[in-house]
Coordinates of C-alpha atoms in Angstrom, one line a residue:
Chain A
A1 CA 90.8 127.9 23.4
A2 CA 88.1 128.6 20.8
C3 CA 87.2 124.9 21.0
Q4 CA 85.8 125.0 24.5
G5 CA 82.1 124.5 24.5
C6 CA 81.9 123.7 20.9
P7 CA 79.6 120.7 20.5
N8 CA 82.1 119.0 18.2
Q9 CA 85.1 119.6 20.4
G10 CA 84.9 116.0 21.6
L11 CA 85.0 114.7 18.0
C12 CA 88.0 116.7 17.1
A13 CA 89.8 115.9 20.3
A14 CA 88.9 112.2 20.0
G15 CA 90.3 112.2 16.5
A16 CA 93.6 113.0 18.0
A17 CA 93.4 110.1 20.3
G18 CA 92.8 107.4 17.7
P19 CA 94.6 104.1 17.7
D20 CA 98.4 104.5 18.1
P21 CA 100.6 103.3 15.2
A22 CA 101.3 99.9 16.8
E23 CA 97.7 99.3 17.5
A24 CA 96.7 100.5 14.0
A25 CA 99.2 98.0 12.5
E26 CA 97.7 95.2 14.7
L27 CA 94.2 96.0 13.6
R28 CA 95.2 96.3 9.9
A29 CA 96.8 92.8 10.1
R30 CA 93.8 91.3 11.8
L31 CA 91.3 92.9 9.3
R32 CA 93.4 92.3 6.2
A33 CA 91.4 89.4 5.2
V34 CA 88.1 91.3 5.3
R35 CA 86.9 92.3 1.9
H36 CA 83.9 94.4 2.7
T37 CA 82.8 96.2 5.8
V38 CA 79.3 97.6 6.3
L39 CA 78.2 99.6 9.4
V40 CA 74.5 99.6 10.3
L41 CA 73.7 102.9 12.1
S42 CA 70.7 104.9 13.1
G43 CA 71.0 107.6 15.8
K44 CA 67.4 106.7 16.8
G45 CA 66.7 103.6 18.9
G46 CA 64.2 100.9 18.2
V47 CA 64.0 101.4 14.4
G48 CA 65.2 98.0 13.5
K49 CA 69.0 98.2 13.3
S50 CA 69.7 94.8 14.8
T51 CA 66.8 93.2 13.0
F52 CA 68.2 94.6 9.7
S53 CA 71.8 93.6 10.5
A54 CA 70.8 90.1 11.2
L55 CA 68.8 89.8 8.0
L56 CA 71.6 91.4 6.0
A57 CA 73.9 88.7 7.4
H58 CA 71.5 85.9 6.7
G59 CA 70.8 87.3 3.2
L60 CA 74.5 87.6 2.3
A61 CA 75.3 84.1 3.8
A62 CA 72.6 82.5 1.6
D63 CA 75.4 82.4 -1.0
E64 CA 77.5 79.6 0.5
T65 CA 80.6 80.7 -1.3
K66 CA 80.6 83.9 0.8
Q67 CA 82.0 84.1 4.3
V68 CA 79.9 86.5 6.5
A69 CA 80.8 88.0 9.9
L70 CA 78.4 89.9 12.2
L71 CA 79.8 92.0 14.9
D72 CA 77.5 93.4 17.6
I73 CA 79.0 96.4 19.4
D74 CA 75.9 97.3 21.3
I75 CA 77.3 96.7 24.7
C76 CA 74.4 97.9 26.9
G77 CA 71.6 96.2 24.9
P78 CA 73.1 93.4 22.8
S79 CA 70.2 91.9 20.8
I80 CA 72.1 90.0 18.2
P81 CA 72.6 86.7 20.1
K82 CA 68.8 86.4 20.6
I83 CA 67.9 87.4 17.1
M84 CA 70.4 85.0 15.6
G85 CA 69.2 82.1 17.9
L86 CA 72.5 82.0 19.8
E87 CA 71.5 82.7 23.3
G88 CA 73.5 80.9 25.9
E89 CA 76.5 80.3 23.5
Q90 CA 79.9 80.9 24.9
V91 CA 83.0 82.4 23.2
H92 CA 86.0 80.1 22.9
Q93 CA 89.6 81.2 23.0
S94 CA 92.2 79.5 20.8
G95 CA 95.8 80.3 20.0
S96 CA 94.8 82.5 17.1
G97 CA 92.3 84.6 19.2
W98 CA 88.6 84.5 20.1
S99 CA 86.4 82.3 18.0
P100 CA 83.2 83.8 16.7
V101 CA 80.0 81.7 17.3
Y102 CA 78.9 80.2 14.1
V103 CA 75.2 80.1 13.0
E104 CA 76.2 78.5 9.7
E105 CA 79.5 77.4 8.5
N106 CA 79.8 80.6 6.6
L107 CA 78.1 82.9 9.1
G108 CA 80.0 83.9 12.3
V109 CA 78.8 86.2 15.1
M110 CA 80.4 88.1 17.9
S111 CA 78.7 90.1 20.7
V112 CA 79.3 91.1 24.3
G113 CA 76.1 89.1 24.9
F114 CA 78.2 86.0 24.7
L115 CA 80.5 87.2 27.4
L116 CA 77.7 87.7 30.0
S117 CA 77.0 84.9 32.5
S118 CA 73.3 85.7 32.4
P119 CA 71.3 87.6 29.8
D120 CA 69.7 89.7 32.5
D121 CA 73.1 91.0 33.7
A122 CA 73.2 94.8 33.2
V123 CA 76.4 95.9 31.6
I124 CA 76.8 99.3 33.1
W125 CA 80.0 100.6 31.7
R126 CA 81.2 104.1 31.0
G127 CA 82.6 105.1 27.7
P128 CA 86.3 104.2 28.1
K129 CA 85.5 100.6 29.1
K130 CA 83.2 100.2 26.2
N131 CA 85.8 101.5 23.8
G132 CA 88.3 99.0 25.2
L133 CA 86.0 96.1 24.5
I134 CA 85.3 97.2 20.9
K135 CA 89.0 97.4 20.2
Q136 CA 89.4 93.9 21.7
F137 CA 86.7 92.6 19.4
L138 CA 88.4 94.0 16.4
R139 CA 91.9 92.9 17.5
D140 CA 91.4 89.6 19.1
V141 CA 88.5 87.9 17.3
D142 CA 89.8 85.4 14.7
W143 CA 87.4 86.1 11.9
G144 CA 89.5 84.4 9.3
E145 CA 88.8 85.2 5.7
V146 CA 85.7 87.3 5.5
D147 CA 83.8 88.6 2.4
Y148 CA 81.4 90.7 4.4
L149 CA 81.8 92.1 8.0
I150 CA 78.6 93.7 9.2
V151 CA 78.8 95.9 12.3
D152 CA 75.6 96.4 14.3
T153 CA 75.7 99.6 16.5
P154 CA 73.7 100.9 19.4
P155 CA 71.5 104.0 19.0
G156 CA 73.2 107.4 19.5
T157 CA 76.3 109.2 18.2
S158 CA 78.8 108.6 21.0
D159 CA 81.7 106.5 22.2
E160 CA 80.9 103.3 20.4
H161 CA 80.4 105.1 17.1
L162 CA 83.5 107.3 17.3
S163 CA 85.5 104.3 18.3
I164 CA 84.4 101.9 15.6
V165 CA 85.1 104.5 12.9
Q166 CA 88.5 105.2 14.4
Y167 CA 89.5 101.6 14.9
L168 CA 88.2 100.6 11.4
S169 CA 90.2 103.4 9.8
A170 CA 93.0 100.8 10.0
T171 CA 91.0 99.0 7.3
H172 CA 88.5 100.0 4.7
I173 CA 84.8 100.6 5.4
D174 CA 82.7 100.3 2.3
G175 CA 80.0 102.4 3.9
A176 CA 77.1 102.8 6.3
V177 CA 73.5 101.8 6.0
I178 CA 71.3 104.1 8.0
V179 CA 68.0 102.7 9.4
T180 CA 65.0 104.9 10.2
T181 CA 61.2 104.8 10.7
P182 CA 58.9 107.2 8.8
Q183 CA 58.1 109.8 11.5
E184 CA 59.8 113.1 11.9
V185 CA 61.0 112.4 15.5
S186 CA 63.1 109.5 14.0
L187 CA 64.2 111.4 10.9
Q188 CA 65.5 114.2 13.2
D189 CA 68.0 111.8 14.8
V190 CA 68.8 110.2 11.5
R191 CA 69.8 113.6 10.0
K192 CA 72.3 113.9 12.8
E193 CA 73.6 110.4 12.0
I194 CA 74.1 111.5 8.3
N195 CA 75.8 114.6 9.6
F196 CA 78.1 112.4 11.7
C197 CA 78.9 110.2 8.7
R198 CA 79.9 113.2 6.6
K199 CA 82.0 114.6 9.5
V200 CA 84.0 111.4 9.8
K201 CA 84.1 110.9 6.0
L202 CA 82.1 107.6 6.2
P203 CA 80.4 106.9 2.8
I204 CA 76.6 106.4 3.1
I205 CA 75.4 103.4 1.1
G206 CA 71.9 104.5 1.8
V207 CA 68.8 104.7 4.1
V208 CA 66.3 101.9 5.0
E209 CA 62.9 103.0 6.1
N210 CA 61.4 100.3 8.4
M211 CA 57.9 100.1 9.8
S212 CA 56.6 101.7 6.6
G213 CA 52.9 101.0 6.9
F214 CA 50.9 98.0 8.2
V215 CA 48.4 96.0 6.2
C216 CA 45.5 94.6 8.3
P217 CA 45.6 90.8 7.8
K218 CA 41.8 90.7 7.9
C219 CA 40.6 93.6 5.7
K220 CA 43.8 94.5 3.9
N221 CA 43.4 98.2 4.9
E222 CA 46.8 99.9 5.1
S223 CA 47.5 102.0 8.2
Q224 CA 50.4 104.4 8.6
I225 CA 51.1 103.6 12.3
F226 CA 54.2 105.9 12.4
P227 CA 52.9 108.5 10.0
P228 CA 55.5 110.2 7.7
T229 CA 54.3 113.7 8.6
T230 CA 57.2 115.3 6.9
G231 CA 57.5 113.0 3.9
G232 CA 59.3 110.1 5.5
A233 CA 62.7 108.8 4.6
E234 CA 61.9 109.5 0.9
K235 CA 61.7 113.2 1.3
M236 CA 64.7 113.3 3.7
C237 CA 66.9 111.4 1.2
Q238 CA 66.0 113.7 -1.6
N239 CA 66.8 116.7 0.5
L240 CA 70.1 115.3 1.7
N241 CA 71.1 113.6 -1.5
V242 CA 71.4 110.1 -0.1
S243 CA 70.1 106.9 -1.6
L244 CA 66.8 105.4 -0.3
L245 CA 67.6 101.7 -0.4
G246 CA 64.0 100.7 0.3
K247 CA 60.9 100.8 2.5
V248 CA 59.9 97.8 4.6
P249 CA 56.3 97.4 5.9
L250 CA 55.5 96.2 9.4
D251 CA 54.8 92.4 9.7
P252 CA 54.1 90.8 13.1
Q253 CA 56.2 87.8 11.9
I254 CA 59.3 89.9 12.0
G255 CA 59.1 90.4 15.8
K256 CA 58.2 86.7 16.3
S257 CA 61.2 85.5 14.2
C258 CA 63.5 87.8 16.1
D259 CA 62.3 86.6 19.5
R260 CA 62.7 83.0 18.3
G261 CA 66.1 83.5 16.8
Q262 CA 65.0 82.5 13.3
S263 CA 65.6 84.2 10.0
F264 CA 62.4 86.1 9.0
L265 CA 63.4 85.8 5.4
A266 CA 63.3 82.0 5.7
E267 CA 60.2 81.9 7.9
A268 CA 58.1 84.2 5.8
P269 CA 59.4 84.0 2.2
E270 CA 56.2 85.4 0.7
S271 CA 55.9 88.4 2.9
P272 CA 56.1 91.9 1.2
A273 CA 58.6 92.7 4.0
T274 CA 60.8 89.9 2.8
L275 CA 60.7 91.1 -0.8
S276 CA 61.7 94.6 0.4
Y277 CA 64.5 93.3 2.5
R278 CA 65.9 91.1 -0.3
N279 CA 65.9 94.0 -2.7
I280 CA 67.7 96.2 -0.2
I281 CA 70.3 93.5 0.5
Q282 CA 70.9 93.1 -3.2
R283 CA 71.5 96.8 -3.6
I284 CA 74.0 96.8 -0.7
Q285 CA 75.8 93.9 -2.3
E286 CA 76.0 95.6 -5.7
Y287 CA 77.3 98.8 -4.0
C288 CA 80.1 96.8 -2.3
E289 CA 81.0 94.9 -5.4
Q290 CA 81.3 98.0 -7.5
Q291 CA 83.6 99.6 -4.9
H292 CA 85.8 96.6 -5.1
F293 CA 85.8 96.7 -8.8
K294 CA 86.7 100.4 -8.8
E295 CA 89.6 99.7 -6.5
E296 CA 90.9 96.8 -8.7
K297 CA 90.6 99.0 -11.7
I298 CA 92.7 101.7 -10.0
M299 CA 95.3 99.1 -9.0
Chain B
E1 CA 87.1 87.9 45.5
C2 CA 84.7 90.7 45.1
P3 CA 85.3 93.3 47.9
G4 CA 81.6 94.2 48.0
T5 CA 79.8 96.9 46.1
G6 CA 79.7 99.2 49.1
S7 CA 83.4 98.8 50.0
A8 CA 85.9 101.6 49.5
Q9 CA 87.7 99.2 47.3
A10 CA 84.7 98.7 45.1
G11 CA 85.8 98.6 41.5
R12 CA 89.4 99.1 42.4
A13 CA 90.5 95.8 43.9
A14 CA 92.5 93.3 41.9
A15 CA 89.6 91.0 41.9
C16 CA 87.5 93.7 40.2
Q17 CA 89.5 93.5 36.9
G18 CA 87.3 92.3 34.2
C19 CA 84.1 92.2 36.3
P20 CA 81.3 93.6 34.1
N21 CA 80.3 95.9 37.0
Q22 CA 83.7 97.2 37.7
G23 CA 82.8 100.5 36.1
L24 CA 79.7 100.9 38.2
C25 CA 81.6 100.3 41.4
A26 CA 84.5 102.5 40.5
A27 CA 82.2 105.2 39.2
G28 CA 80.3 105.1 42.5
A29 CA 83.5 106.1 44.2
A30 CA 83.8 109.0 41.9
G31 CA 80.4 110.6 42.5
P32 CA 79.9 114.3 43.1
D33 CA 82.4 115.7 45.6
P34 CA 81.0 117.1 48.9
A35 CA 81.0 120.7 47.6
E36 CA 79.2 119.7 44.4
A37 CA 76.8 117.6 46.3
A38 CA 75.9 120.5 48.5
E39 CA 75.4 122.7 45.5
L40 CA 73.1 120.2 43.9
R41 CA 71.2 119.7 47.1
A42 CA 70.6 123.4 47.4
R43 CA 69.4 123.7 43.8
L44 CA 67.1 120.8 44.0
R45 CA 65.8 121.5 47.5
A46 CA 62.6 123.0 46.1
V47 CA 61.8 119.9 44.1
R48 CA 59.2 117.7 45.8
H49 CA 59.0 114.7 43.5
T50 CA 61.5 113.3 41.0
V51 CA 60.6 110.6 38.5
L52 CA 63.1 109.0 36.1
V53 CA 61.8 107.5 32.9
L54 CA 64.1 104.7 31.8
S55 CA 64.1 101.8 29.4
G56 CA 67.4 100.1 28.3
K57 CA 65.7 99.5 24.9
G58 CA 65.5 102.3 22.4
G59 CA 62.4 103.4 20.5
V60 CA 59.8 102.1 23.0
G61 CA 58.3 105.4 23.8
K62 CA 60.3 106.9 26.7
S63 CA 60.2 110.5 25.4
T64 CA 56.6 110.1 24.3
F65 CA 55.7 108.9 27.7
S66 CA 57.8 111.6 29.6
A67 CA 56.1 114.3 27.6
L68 CA 52.6 113.0 28.2
L69 CA 53.4 112.4 31.9
A70 CA 54.5 116.1 32.1
H71 CA 51.4 117.3 30.3
G72 CA 49.2 115.1 32.4
L73 CA 50.6 116.3 35.7
A74 CA 50.5 119.9 34.5
A75 CA 46.8 119.7 33.8
D76 CA 46.5 120.5 37.4
E77 CA 47.3 124.2 37.3
T78 CA 48.3 124.3 41.0
K79 CA 51.2 121.9 40.3
Q80 CA 54.5 123.1 38.9
V81 CA 56.1 120.5 36.5
A82 CA 59.6 120.4 35.1
L83 CA 60.8 118.1 32.3
L84 CA 64.5 117.5 31.9
D85 CA 65.8 115.7 28.7
I86 CA 69.2 114.2 29.3
D87 CA 69.3 112.4 25.9
I88 CA 72.2 114.3 24.6
C89 CA 72.7 112.4 21.3
G90 CA 69.1 112.2 20.3
P91 CA 67.1 114.9 22.2
S92 CA 63.5 114.4 21.1
I93 CA 61.7 116.4 23.9
P94 CA 61.9 119.9 22.2
K95 CA 60.1 118.6 19.1
I96 CA 57.5 116.5 21.1
M97 CA 56.7 119.5 23.3
G98 CA 56.4 121.9 20.4
L99 CA 59.5 123.9 21.4
E100 CA 61.8 123.5 18.4
G101 CA 63.9 126.5 17.8
E102 CA 63.5 127.9 21.3
Q103 CA 66.6 129.2 23.0
V104 CA 67.7 129.0 26.6
H105 CA 68.1 132.3 28.4
Q106 CA 70.6 133.0 31.2
S107 CA 69.8 135.1 34.1
G108 CA 71.4 135.9 37.5
S109 CA 69.8 132.9 39.1
G110 CA 70.9 130.5 36.4
W111 CA 69.5 129.1 33.1
S112 CA 65.8 129.5 32.5
P113 CA 63.8 126.5 31.4
V114 CA 61.7 127.0 28.3
Y115 CA 58.0 127.1 29.3
V116 CA 55.3 125.3 27.4
E117 CA 52.7 126.5 30.0
E118 CA 53.1 128.7 33.0
N119 CA 53.4 125.6 35.1
L120 CA 55.4 123.4 32.7
G121 CA 59.0 124.1 32.1
V122 CA 61.4 122.1 29.9
M123 CA 65.2 121.8 29.5
S124 CA 67.1 119.8 26.9
V125 CA 70.4 119.9 25.1
G126 CA 68.3 120.4 22.0
F127 CA 67.8 124.0 23.0
L128 CA 71.6 124.6 23.0
L129 CA 72.1 123.4 19.4
S130 CA 72.2 126.1 16.7
S131 CA 70.5 123.7 14.2
P132 CA 68.4 120.5 14.9
D133 CA 70.5 118.6 12.5
D134 CA 73.8 119.2 14.4
A135 CA 75.1 115.9 15.5
V136 CA 76.2 116.0 19.1
I137 CA 79.1 113.5 19.1
W138 CA 80.4 113.6 22.6
R139 CA 82.1 110.9 24.6
G140 CA 80.9 110.1 28.1
P141 CA 82.8 112.6 30.3
K142 CA 81.5 115.5 28.3
K143 CA 78.0 114.2 28.5
N144 CA 78.3 113.8 32.2
G145 CA 79.5 117.4 32.5
L146 CA 76.4 118.7 30.7
I147 CA 74.0 116.7 32.8
K148 CA 75.7 118.0 36.0
Q149 CA 75.3 121.5 34.6
F150 CA 71.6 121.0 33.9
L151 CA 71.0 120.0 37.5
R152 CA 73.3 122.7 39.0
D153 CA 72.6 125.7 36.8
V154 CA 69.0 125.5 35.7
D155 CA 66.8 127.7 37.8
W156 CA 63.7 125.4 38.1
G157 CA 62.2 127.3 41.0
E158 CA 59.7 125.5 43.1
V159 CA 58.8 122.2 41.4
D160 CA 56.2 119.6 42.4
Y161 CA 57.3 117.1 39.8
L162 CA 60.7 116.8 38.1
I163 CA 60.5 114.3 35.3
V164 CA 63.8 113.1 33.8
D165 CA 63.7 111.6 30.3
T166 CA 66.8 109.4 29.6
P167 CA 68.4 107.9 26.5
P168 CA 68.3 104.2 25.8
G169 CA 71.1 102.1 27.4
T170 CA 72.7 101.7 30.8
S171 CA 75.8 103.9 30.5
D172 CA 77.3 107.3 31.4
E173 CA 74.0 109.3 31.4
H174 CA 72.3 106.8 33.6
L175 CA 75.1 106.4 36.2
S176 CA 75.5 110.2 36.3
I177 CA 71.9 111.1 36.8
V178 CA 71.6 108.7 39.6
Q179 CA 74.8 109.8 41.2
Y180 CA 74.0 113.6 40.9
L181 CA 70.4 113.1 42.0
S182 CA 71.6 111.2 45.1
A183 CA 72.0 114.8 46.5
T184 CA 68.2 114.9 46.5
H185 CA 65.5 112.3 46.6
I186 CA 64.3 110.3 43.6
D187 CA 60.8 108.9 44.2
G188 CA 61.5 106.2 41.6
A189 CA 61.8 105.1 38.0
V190 CA 59.2 104.3 35.5
I191 CA 60.4 101.7 33.0
V192 CA 59.0 101.7 29.5
T193 CA 58.9 98.7 27.2
T194 CA 57.2 97.1 24.2
P195 CA 55.8 93.6 24.4
Q196 CA 58.4 91.5 22.5
E197 CA 61.1 89.5 24.2
V198 CA 63.9 91.4 22.4
S199 CA 62.7 94.5 24.3
L200 CA 62.0 92.8 27.6
Q201 CA 65.6 91.4 27.6
D202 CA 67.0 94.9 27.7
V203 CA 64.3 96.0 30.2
R204 CA 65.3 93.2 32.7
K205 CA 68.8 94.6 32.5
E206 CA 67.4 98.1 33.4
I207 CA 65.5 96.6 36.3
N208 CA 68.7 95.0 37.4
F209 CA 70.5 98.4 37.1
C210 CA 67.8 100.0 39.3
R211 CA 68.2 97.4 42.0
K212 CA 72.0 97.7 41.9
V213 CA 71.9 101.5 42.4
K214 CA 69.0 101.2 44.9
L215 CA 66.6 103.2 42.7
P216 CA 62.9 102.3 43.6
I217 CA 60.8 101.1 40.6
I218 CA 57.4 102.7 40.5
G219 CA 56.5 100.3 37.7
V220 CA 56.6 99.3 34.1
V221 CA 54.6 100.7 31.1
E222 CA 54.0 98.5 28.1
N223 CA 53.7 100.6 24.9
M224 CA 52.7 99.5 21.4
S225 CA 50.5 96.8 23.0
G226 CA 48.3 95.9 20.1
F227 CA 46.8 97.7 17.1
V228 CA 43.1 98.0 16.3
C229 CA 42.5 98.3 12.6
P230 CA 40.4 101.5 12.2
K231 CA 38.4 100.0 9.4
C232 CA 37.5 96.5 10.6
K233 CA 38.4 96.7 14.3
N234 CA 40.5 93.6 14.1
E235 CA 43.2 93.6 16.7
S236 CA 46.8 92.7 15.6
Q237 CA 49.8 92.2 17.9
I238 CA 52.4 93.9 15.7
F239 CA 55.1 93.4 18.3
P240 CA 54.0 90.0 19.6
P241 CA 54.4 89.2 23.3
T242 CA 56.1 85.8 22.5
T243 CA 57.2 85.4 26.1
G244 CA 54.1 86.8 27.9
G245 CA 54.9 90.5 27.4
A246 CA 55.5 93.0 30.2
E247 CA 52.8 91.3 32.3
K248 CA 54.6 88.1 32.7
M249 CA 58.0 89.8 33.2
C250 CA 56.5 92.0 36.0
Q251 CA 55.1 88.9 37.7
N252 CA 58.4 87.2 37.5
L253 CA 60.4 90.1 38.8
N254 CA 57.9 91.4 41.3
V255 CA 57.5 94.8 39.9
S256 CA 54.3 96.7 39.2
L257 CA 52.7 96.8 35.7
L258 CA 51.4 100.3 35.5
G259 CA 49.5 99.7 32.3
K260 CA 49.4 98.7 28.6
V261 CA 49.1 101.3 25.9
P262 CA 47.8 100.3 22.4
L263 CA 49.3 101.7 19.2
D264 CA 47.5 104.7 17.8
P265 CA 48.8 106.6 14.6
Q266 CA 47.7 109.8 16.3
I267 CA 50.4 109.4 18.9
G268 CA 53.2 109.7 16.2
K269 CA 51.4 112.6 14.6
S270 CA 51.0 114.5 17.8
C271 CA 54.7 114.0 18.7
D272 CA 55.8 115.2 15.3
R273 CA 53.6 118.2 15.6
G274 CA 54.6 119.0 19.1
Q275 CA 51.0 118.7 20.5
S276 CA 49.8 116.8 23.5
F277 CA 48.2 113.5 22.3
L278 CA 46.0 113.5 25.4
A279 CA 44.5 116.8 24.3
E280 CA 44.3 115.9 20.6
A281 CA 42.7 112.5 21.0
P282 CA 40.9 112.5 24.3
E283 CA 38.7 109.6 23.3
S284 CA 41.4 107.2 22.2
P285 CA 41.9 104.0 24.2
A286 CA 45.6 105.0 24.3
T287 CA 44.7 108.2 26.1
L288 CA 42.6 106.3 28.7
S289 CA 45.5 104.0 29.3
Y290 CA 48.0 106.9 29.7
R291 CA 45.7 108.8 32.1
N292 CA 45.3 105.7 34.3
I293 CA 49.1 105.2 34.4
I294 CA 49.7 108.9 35.2
Q295 CA 47.3 108.8 38.0
R296 CA 49.0 105.7 39.5
I297 CA 52.4 107.4 39.3
Q298 CA 50.9 110.5 41.0
E299 CA 49.4 108.3 43.8
Y300 CA 52.7 106.5 44.3
C301 CA 54.6 109.8 44.7
E302 CA 52.0 111.3 47.0
Q303 CA 52.1 108.3 49.2
Q304 CA 55.9 108.5 49.5
H305 CA 55.6 112.1 50.6
F306 CA 53.0 111.2 53.1
K307 CA 55.1 108.4 54.5
E308 CA 58.0 110.8 54.9
E309 CA 55.9 113.4 56.6
K310 CA 54.6 110.8 59.0
I311 CA 58.2 109.8 59.9
M312 CA 59.1 113.4 60.5

C-alpha cells in the first residue's frame, strides 16, 4: 500500500514482470554469442545518441576481425537506418530468424525503421506494443557471433529503457554510455539517467559531451553555442563520480554525414570532432576488454 | 482487410494484427469514458484557446519554444496564460521558467498551478518530484494517469491560452493528450524542428500523426536555423538543411512555415537561468523571429474563435 503514488512504483512493479524463465532462457541462448553489449542512453533528446551509436559502430567495425551489431530500439523516431545509409532496406526472414541489414560484412544493423513501408509512417504505439517489438528484436534477430552489440535508445526513462535492461538481464551488459550536451537543461535529464542506471544496477562506462563548442571556419573564434552555465559534463561527472569519456565540438559536417548516411569519421578524418570521437571509442573498447579480462581471470 | 479507423472494430479486427497503427485505433476505442469526458469538459470549459507544441524529434527546442510562447502571450496583461508540461521523464519547464524547487499546493478547487506572473501559471510533473535528479521511470499507463490528473484536477481558472509542451516521440503521452483534450477544443499544433533531414524525418511522422488524429496544424517552427559568428559575422549552417530544411518540407506537405529562428548562445543561457530570452535579449535576431511566430499563432487562434462565433 505504501507504494501507491511513489514515483518509482512502476520500476519496482515492472521488475516483478520481467521475462519469464522460458523467455529468459530463449534470450540467453540467442545472445550467448554476444561478447560485449553497450547501451547508449541519454534521458535528453537531440544530444547525439544515434549519431554517437552509429560512429561507435563504424569505429569498432574498422577492425575487420571484429563483428559489430547495432540495434536501434527507438521505435517512434528510428534514425539509425538513415544515419547508416540503409534507408529503404528490408529485413529478410530465414530459418534461423530475422537477418540484420549489413553495412559491411562485419557490421549488421536492426531497426524498426526497416519494418515500415514508408519512412513517413508514424509508429504510434503505446508502451506494451513497443516492449513486444524490443523483445522480438532480441529473440528473433539472428545476429550470429558478435563481438560488440551496441543498443541505441530513444530519449526518456520509460518503457523502452526498462524493457531493454530487463530483457538483456538474460545476458551481460558491459555498461552504458551516456550522451549529453553542455547546458544545464540537458544535464538535468542526464542526472536522472545516471540515477536510473544506478537503480537498475547498470554500470556506467562514462559520459560523452557533444556540441561542446563551435569554431568559426572563417575567423577561428570559438563560441559556446550551448553554454555550460553549471560547468558542463565535466563538473557533473566530478560531482557524480562517473567518467567523462570526452568532449566533442560541433562540426557542420557531422549533420551532413548523418543526413547522407556516411560515416563522419571517414568523411572528415582531420576534424577535431573525429579525433575526439576516436579517443572516446578507444576508451570504450578498453573498458569492455578489461571487463572480459577480469571475467576470464575469475573463471 | 482494414475495417477503417473510425469503425468500432478499429484496432481489434483480425486484419489489425501487426498493423503499425493497431495501437492507435485500439487506443481510440479506449478514450475517456463519458463520465470522465464530462469532468474534463467542465474543467476545461473556461479555456479559450489550446495549443499543443509537438515535434517527434528530441532536442529541437520544444520546451524552449513553449516557454517563450507563454511569456510572449502573457506580455499582454489582459490575457491569462497557462503552460502545461506533460514531459514526465524529462520535465524541463520548471527550470526554463525559473520555478525550480516550487511545490504544488492543493486547495478545495483542485491543484494550484505555480505562477510566474499573475497572468502566467505553470504545471509540470517536475513540481511533484522531491529532488530534480529523481528519475521518473514510469511505463505508459502510469504516465497517462498523471496527464489525465493534470487536466482534471488542476484549477486553471479562466484561461485565454493553454499551451501544452510535450515530450519527443509519438507514443502514450501524445495519444493521451489528444484523447483527453477531445473533451474540449484544440486550436491546433505547432511543430518544432531543426533544419537537417534526420529531424525532418521524425517531423513528417508527427505531421502524419496530427492528420491521423485530425489535429489541425497551425504551422512549423525551424529552430537552430544558422549561426552568426559574433566576431566576424560569418554565417554557418551548423545543422545543414541538406534536403531543403523545413521550408521545402512545408511546401511538400502543404503546412505553414511559421518562421526560422537562428542559434543564439543567449537562448541556452536564459533557459538555464530560468529567464525569458525575449526579455534578456530584445535585440537578438532570434527574438525578432520568435515574436513574429508568436504573433502568427495568436492571429491563427483569434481567427478560429471569430469563425466559431460567426457560426453561432
